[in-house]
Coordinates of C-alpha atoms and ligand atoms in Angstrom, one line a residue:
M269 CA 90.0 100.6 115.1
D270 CA 88.2 101.2 118.5
L271 CA 87.8 105.0 119.6
D272 CA 91.0 105.4 121.8
L273 CA 89.6 105.0 125.1
Q274 CA 92.6 104.8 127.2
Q275 CA 93.1 108.4 129.2
P276 CA 91.1 108.1 132.1
I277 CA 89.7 111.6 131.3
L278 CA 88.2 112.5 128.0
F279 CA 86.4 115.7 127.3
V280 CA 84.1 115.6 124.2
G281 CA 83.1 119.1 122.5
G282 CA 81.9 120.6 119.3
K283 CA 79.6 123.2 118.6
G284 CA 75.6 123.2 119.8
G285 CA 73.3 120.4 118.6
V286 CA 76.4 117.8 116.9
G287 CA 75.7 115.2 118.9
K288 CA 78.2 115.5 121.6
S289 CA 76.1 114.4 124.9
T290 CA 75.1 111.6 122.7
T291 CA 78.5 111.3 122.1
A292 CA 79.8 111.5 125.2
A293 CA 76.9 109.2 126.8
S294 CA 77.0 106.1 124.6
L295 CA 81.2 106.4 124.9
A296 CA 81.0 106.2 128.6
F297 CA 77.8 103.2 128.2
A298 CA 79.4 101.0 126.3
A299 CA 82.5 101.5 128.1
A300 CA 80.5 100.6 131.4
S301 CA 79.7 97.4 129.2
G302 CA 82.6 96.6 128.8
G303 CA 83.3 95.9 132.8
K304 CA 85.1 99.6 133.4
Q305 CA 83.8 101.8 136.4
V306 CA 82.9 104.9 134.8
L307 CA 82.0 108.6 135.6
L308 CA 79.7 110.8 132.8
V309 CA 79.7 114.7 133.8
S310 CA 77.1 116.5 132.1
T311 CA 77.2 120.2 131.9
D312 CA 73.7 120.3 129.7
P313 CA 70.5 120.7 131.5
A314 CA 68.7 119.8 128.4
H315 CA 70.1 116.7 127.5
N316 CA 67.7 114.1 129.7
L317 CA 70.2 111.6 131.1
G318 CA 67.6 110.5 133.8
D319 CA 64.9 109.7 130.5
I320 CA 67.8 108.0 128.6
F321 CA 68.4 105.3 131.9
N322 CA 65.1 105.6 133.0
C323 CA 65.7 107.6 136.4
S324 CA 66.1 110.4 138.1
I325 CA 69.1 111.7 138.7
G326 CA 69.4 115.1 141.1
T327 CA 72.0 116.7 142.1
G328 CA 75.3 114.8 143.1
R329 CA 76.7 111.7 142.1
K330 CA 74.0 109.0 141.1
Q331 CA 74.7 105.4 139.7
V332 CA 72.0 104.7 136.7
A333 CA 73.3 101.4 134.8
D334 CA 75.9 98.7 136.1
R335 CA 79.2 100.2 136.3
L336 CA 78.0 103.9 135.1
S337 CA 77.8 106.8 137.3
V338 CA 76.3 110.4 136.3
I339 CA 77.1 113.7 137.9
E340 CA 75.1 116.6 136.7
V341 CA 76.2 120.2 136.6
D342 CA 74.5 123.1 136.1
A343 CA 76.7 126.2 135.5
A344 CA 74.2 128.7 136.8
H345 CA 73.9 126.9 140.4
E346 CA 77.6 126.2 140.7
A347 CA 78.1 130.1 140.3
D348 CA 76.5 130.7 142.9
A349 CA 78.2 127.8 145.4
Y350 CA 81.1 129.4 143.7
I351 CA 80.4 132.7 145.3
K352 CA 79.5 131.0 148.5
G353 CA 82.7 129.7 148.7
V354 CA 84.7 132.2 148.2
K355 CA 82.8 134.4 150.4
D356 CA 82.6 131.6 153.6
N357 CA 86.5 131.7 153.3
L358 CA 86.7 135.2 153.3
S359 CA 84.4 136.3 155.8
G360 CA 86.6 134.7 158.3
L361 CA 89.4 136.2 157.2
V362 CA 89.0 139.8 156.8
K363 CA 87.8 142.3 159.3
S364 CA 84.5 142.7 160.4
S365 CA 83.8 146.1 159.0
L366 CA 85.6 144.7 155.9
V367 CA 82.9 141.8 155.2
E368 CA 80.0 144.1 153.9
E369 CA 82.6 145.5 151.1
V370 CA 83.5 141.5 150.1
N371 CA 80.7 140.3 149.7
R372 CA 79.9 143.5 147.6
Q373 CA 82.6 142.6 145.3
M374 CA 82.0 138.9 145.4
D375 CA 77.4 139.4 143.8
M376 CA 79.4 142.1 141.4
A377 CA 81.4 139.2 140.3
K378 CA 79.2 136.4 140.0
T379 CA 77.5 138.5 137.0
S380 CA 80.5 139.2 135.5
P381 CA 81.3 137.5 132.4
G382 CA 82.7 134.3 132.3
A383 CA 82.2 133.8 135.9
E384 CA 80.1 131.0 135.3
E385 CA 83.1 129.2 133.0
A386 CA 84.9 129.7 135.8
A387 CA 82.8 128.4 138.4
L388 CA 82.6 125.2 136.3
F389 CA 85.9 125.2 135.8
D390 CA 86.2 124.7 139.3
R391 CA 83.6 121.8 139.9
I392 CA 86.1 120.2 136.8
V393 CA 88.7 120.5 138.6
S394 CA 86.9 119.5 142.0
I395 CA 85.1 116.4 140.3
I396 CA 88.8 115.4 138.4
L397 CA 90.7 115.4 142.0
E398 CA 88.1 113.6 143.6
E399 CA 87.0 110.8 142.0
Q400 CA 89.8 110.0 139.1
D401 CA 90.6 107.2 142.1
R402 CA 87.6 105.7 141.9
F403 CA 86.4 105.3 138.1
D404 CA 88.4 103.8 135.5
H405 CA 87.4 106.8 133.1
I406 CA 85.9 110.9 133.3
I407 CA 84.2 111.6 130.9
F408 CA 82.7 114.9 130.6
D409 CA 80.0 116.7 127.7
T410 CA 81.4 119.9 127.6
A411 CA 83.5 121.5 125.4
P412 CA 86.7 123.2 126.0
T413 CA 86.4 125.6 123.1
G414 CA 86.0 129.9 123.6
H415 CA 86.1 130.6 127.4
T416 CA 87.0 127.7 128.1
V417 CA 89.9 127.1 126.8
R418 CA 91.4 130.1 128.8
L419 CA 90.4 128.8 131.8
L420 CA 92.0 125.5 130.6
S421 CA 94.8 127.6 130.6
L422 CA 94.7 129.1 133.3
P423 CA 96.6 127.0 135.1
E424 CA 99.0 128.4 133.6
L425 CA 99.0 131.8 134.0
M426 CA 97.4 131.0 137.7
G427 CA 100.3 129.5 138.6
V428 CA 102.5 132.8 138.2
W429 CA 100.2 134.8 139.6
M430 CA 100.0 132.9 142.8
D431 CA 103.8 132.4 143.2
G432 CA 103.9 136.6 143.3
M433 CA 100.5 136.3 146.2
L434 CA 102.5 133.8 147.8
E435 CA 106.0 135.7 147.5
R436 CA 104.5 138.7 149.2
R437 CA 102.2 136.9 151.8
R438 CA 105.4 135.1 153.1
K439 CA 107.9 138.1 153.0
T440 CA 105.0 139.9 155.6
N441 CA 105.0 137.3 157.1
Q442 CA 109.2 137.4 158.2
N443 CA 108.3 140.6 158.6
Y444 CA 106.0 140.0 160.9
S445 CA 107.2 137.4 163.5
Q446 CA 110.3 138.8 163.3
L447 CA 108.2 142.2 165.1
L448 CA 105.8 140.7 167.0
N449 CA 106.9 137.1 168.0
D450 CA 110.5 136.9 168.3
G451 CA 111.1 135.3 164.9
E452 CA 109.1 132.4 165.7
P453 CA 106.4 131.9 162.3
I454 CA 102.8 132.9 162.3
E455 CA 100.0 132.0 161.2
D456 CA 98.0 132.8 158.5
P457 CA 94.7 131.6 157.2
I458 CA 95.0 133.4 153.6
F459 CA 98.3 132.1 153.1
D460 CA 96.9 128.9 153.6
V461 CA 94.1 129.2 152.0
L462 CA 96.0 130.7 148.1
M463 CA 98.4 127.8 149.2
K464 CA 95.6 125.1 149.0
R465 CA 94.4 126.3 145.5
R466 CA 97.1 127.1 143.8
E467 CA 98.6 122.6 144.7
K468 CA 94.5 122.5 143.7
F469 CA 95.2 123.5 140.2
E470 CA 98.3 122.9 140.2
R471 CA 97.6 118.7 140.2
A472 CA 94.8 119.6 138.3
R473 CA 97.4 121.0 135.1
E474 CA 99.7 118.6 135.8
I475 CA 96.2 116.2 134.6
L476 CA 95.1 117.9 131.8
L477 CA 98.2 118.4 130.2
D478 CA 99.2 115.0 130.5
H479 CA 98.3 113.2 127.4
A480 CA 98.3 109.7 128.6
K481 CA 95.8 110.5 130.9
T482 CA 93.3 113.4 129.4
G483 CA 92.0 113.3 125.7
F484 CA 89.8 115.4 123.7
I485 CA 87.2 114.4 121.5
F486 CA 85.7 116.4 119.0
V487 CA 82.2 116.1 117.3
L488 CA 81.0 117.9 114.5
N489 CA 78.6 117.4 111.0
P490 CA 79.7 117.2 107.5
E491 CA 78.3 121.0 107.6
K492 CA 80.2 124.6 107.2
L493 CA 79.9 125.5 110.6
P494 CA 80.6 122.9 112.9
I495 CA 83.6 122.1 110.5
E496 CA 84.9 125.9 111.0
E497 CA 84.7 125.6 115.0
T498 CA 86.3 122.7 114.7
K499 CA 89.4 124.3 113.1
K500 CA 88.9 126.9 115.7
A501 CA 88.7 124.9 118.2
I502 CA 91.9 122.7 117.5
A503 CA 94.0 126.4 117.0
Q504 CA 93.2 127.6 120.0
L505 CA 93.6 123.9 122.5
E506 CA 96.9 123.1 120.0
P507 CA 99.0 125.9 121.9
F508 CA 97.9 124.9 126.1
H509 CA 99.5 121.1 124.6
M510 CA 95.6 120.1 124.6
H511 CA 95.6 117.9 121.5
I512 CA 92.5 116.7 119.4
D513 CA 93.3 113.5 118.2
T514 CA 90.3 112.2 117.6
L515 CA 86.8 113.5 115.3
V516 CA 83.3 111.9 115.4
I517 CA 81.6 113.2 112.3
N518 CA 78.1 113.0 113.4
K519 CA 74.8 112.5 111.5
V520 CA 76.3 111.6 108.1
L521 CA 73.5 110.9 105.6
P522 CA 73.1 107.2 105.5
Q523 CA 73.8 105.5 102.1
Q524 CA 69.8 104.1 101.6
A525 CA 67.9 107.6 101.7
E526 CA 67.4 108.1 98.4
G527 CA 65.3 110.3 96.0
E528 CA 66.1 113.6 94.4
F529 CA 66.2 116.2 97.4
F530 CA 68.6 113.1 99.6
H531 CA 70.3 112.9 95.8
K532 CA 71.5 116.5 96.1
R533 CA 72.2 116.5 100.3
K534 CA 74.6 114.5 99.5
Q535 CA 77.0 115.9 96.8
I536 CA 76.6 118.8 99.6
E537 CA 77.8 116.7 101.8
K538 CA 80.5 114.5 99.8
R539 CA 81.8 118.4 99.5
Y540 CA 81.9 119.0 103.1
L541 CA 83.1 115.4 104.0
E542 CA 86.4 115.5 101.3
E543 CA 87.0 119.5 103.4
I544 CA 87.2 117.2 106.2
D545 CA 89.3 114.7 105.1
R546 CA 91.6 117.3 104.0
A547 CA 91.3 119.7 107.0
F548 CA 91.9 116.7 109.6
S549 CA 93.7 114.2 107.5
D550 CA 95.8 113.6 111.0
K551 CA 93.1 113.2 113.0
K552 CA 91.5 109.5 114.2
L553 CA 88.0 110.2 112.4
F554 CA 85.3 108.3 113.6
Y555 CA 81.8 108.0 111.1
V556 CA 78.1 107.7 112.6
P557 CA 75.1 108.2 110.5
L558 CA 72.3 110.5 110.5
F559 CA 68.9 107.5 112.0
S560 CA 65.5 107.8 111.8
E561 CA 65.1 108.3 115.1
D562 CA 66.5 110.3 118.6
M563 CA 69.2 108.7 120.8
S564 CA 66.4 108.4 123.4
D565 CA 67.1 105.3 125.6
V566 CA 70.0 103.1 126.2
E567 CA 68.9 101.2 122.9
G568 CA 69.8 104.1 121.2
L569 CA 73.1 104.5 122.5
S570 CA 74.5 101.6 121.8
R571 CA 73.5 101.8 118.5
Y572 CA 75.3 104.8 118.6
A573 CA 78.2 103.4 120.4
Q574 CA 78.9 100.3 117.8
F575 CA 79.8 103.1 115.4
L576 CA 82.9 104.1 117.9
T577 CA 83.8 101.4 119.6
S578 CA 83.4 98.1 117.0
L579 CA 82.9 99.0 113.4
P580 CA 86.0 100.1 111.7
P581 CA 86.0 103.9 110.8
V582 CA 84.9 105.0 107.3
K583 CA 88.0 105.9 105.6
Ligands
LIG228 N1 73.4 110.0 114.3 C1 72.2 110.7 114.5 N2 71.1 110.6 113.9 C2 69.9 111.0 114.4 N3 69.9 111.9 116.1 C3 70.7 112.5 116.3 C4 71.9 111.7 116.2 N4 72.7 112.7 117.0 C5 72.5 113.2 117.8 N5 71.0 113.3 117.3 C6 69.7 113.5 118.5 O1 70.5 114.7 118.1 C7 69.9 116.3 119.1 C8 71.0 116.7 120.1 O2 72.1 115.6 119.9 P1 73.1 115.8 121.0 O3 71.7 116.4 122.5 O4 73.9 114.7 121.5 O5 73.9 117.3 120.3 P2 74.7 118.7 121.3 O6 75.8 118.6 120.6 O7 74.8 117.7 122.9 O8 73.6 119.1 121.5 P3 73.9 121.0 122.6 O9 75.1 121.3 121.9 O10 73.0 121.3 122.5 O11 74.3 120.5 124.2 C9 69.3 115.1 119.9 O12 68.1 114.9 120.1 C10 70.1 113.5 119.9 O13 68.8 112.1 119.9
LIG229 MG1 74.9 118.9 124.9

């Protein structure tokens, strides 16, 4: 059984250091080698895709191998750009006496908790909408855990909130146009901005909640905390109809590890592997051994990918 790369959009999540970036990069590399057009979106500044693919990446979309392009997204930079975008949008719309106050509010918003995630989410949505026609697969190396889960649910919350805003705005306009414009509709730039945003979230929501379009893979190690984290992520995502149906269990001690030390570690690991089997019996499980080296080049990635895309999973 191969890891199912049916969906055009794939999110790879998991606890810190378990192997998310390696999994995302090797799946992307394998799919591209198999003839698909693939976009890998990395949100991890530490994960040096440039080194792996032997080129410099910088900002924007960059082709790093045949049929494989990469975008590196930096959350702090996105927050800056996001706030600037909102400021620019508003500056033409509010009275000049208010611009300074609006800017002050926006600068405060930038440092508030969750601002980077919100900006990141906005960017993810834009990437999906702008790039989906160009690629067979867009693979995101980012975990929809914690804050991000709430943000992924935002399209739902946002819908209700924006409906209210749009309705109020529409009513105000009707009143004004009756009063000022002989009943002719008047142009309202704020209404347009709200409407565009609403449409964007609406389209993203349809894609993210559609199982045929979006898949979620979680990576974990056979250890206590990653198992707990995975359980939590599944419990958080399922209520929003986002199903994690595939798990990659990475860094499993290899058969050939011998000696008293490894014997003991393997005993402990065995218990965790059993727990994984029990707790995630309804998921597709793929196992990747701990290698003697880091996956720091294309060769490493393709060695890693062997365990996901061609060899059957150990059950
Ligand atoms: N099966 C493996 N065997 C040996 N090394 C591995 C294996 N999987 C990943 N690594 C190495 O472990 C390190 C962490 O992996 P990776 O960067 O993919 O994790 P991550 O989950 O993306 O981490 P972060 O949460 O920091 O983004 C890397 O140096 C990677 O090369
Ligand atoms: Mg990473």
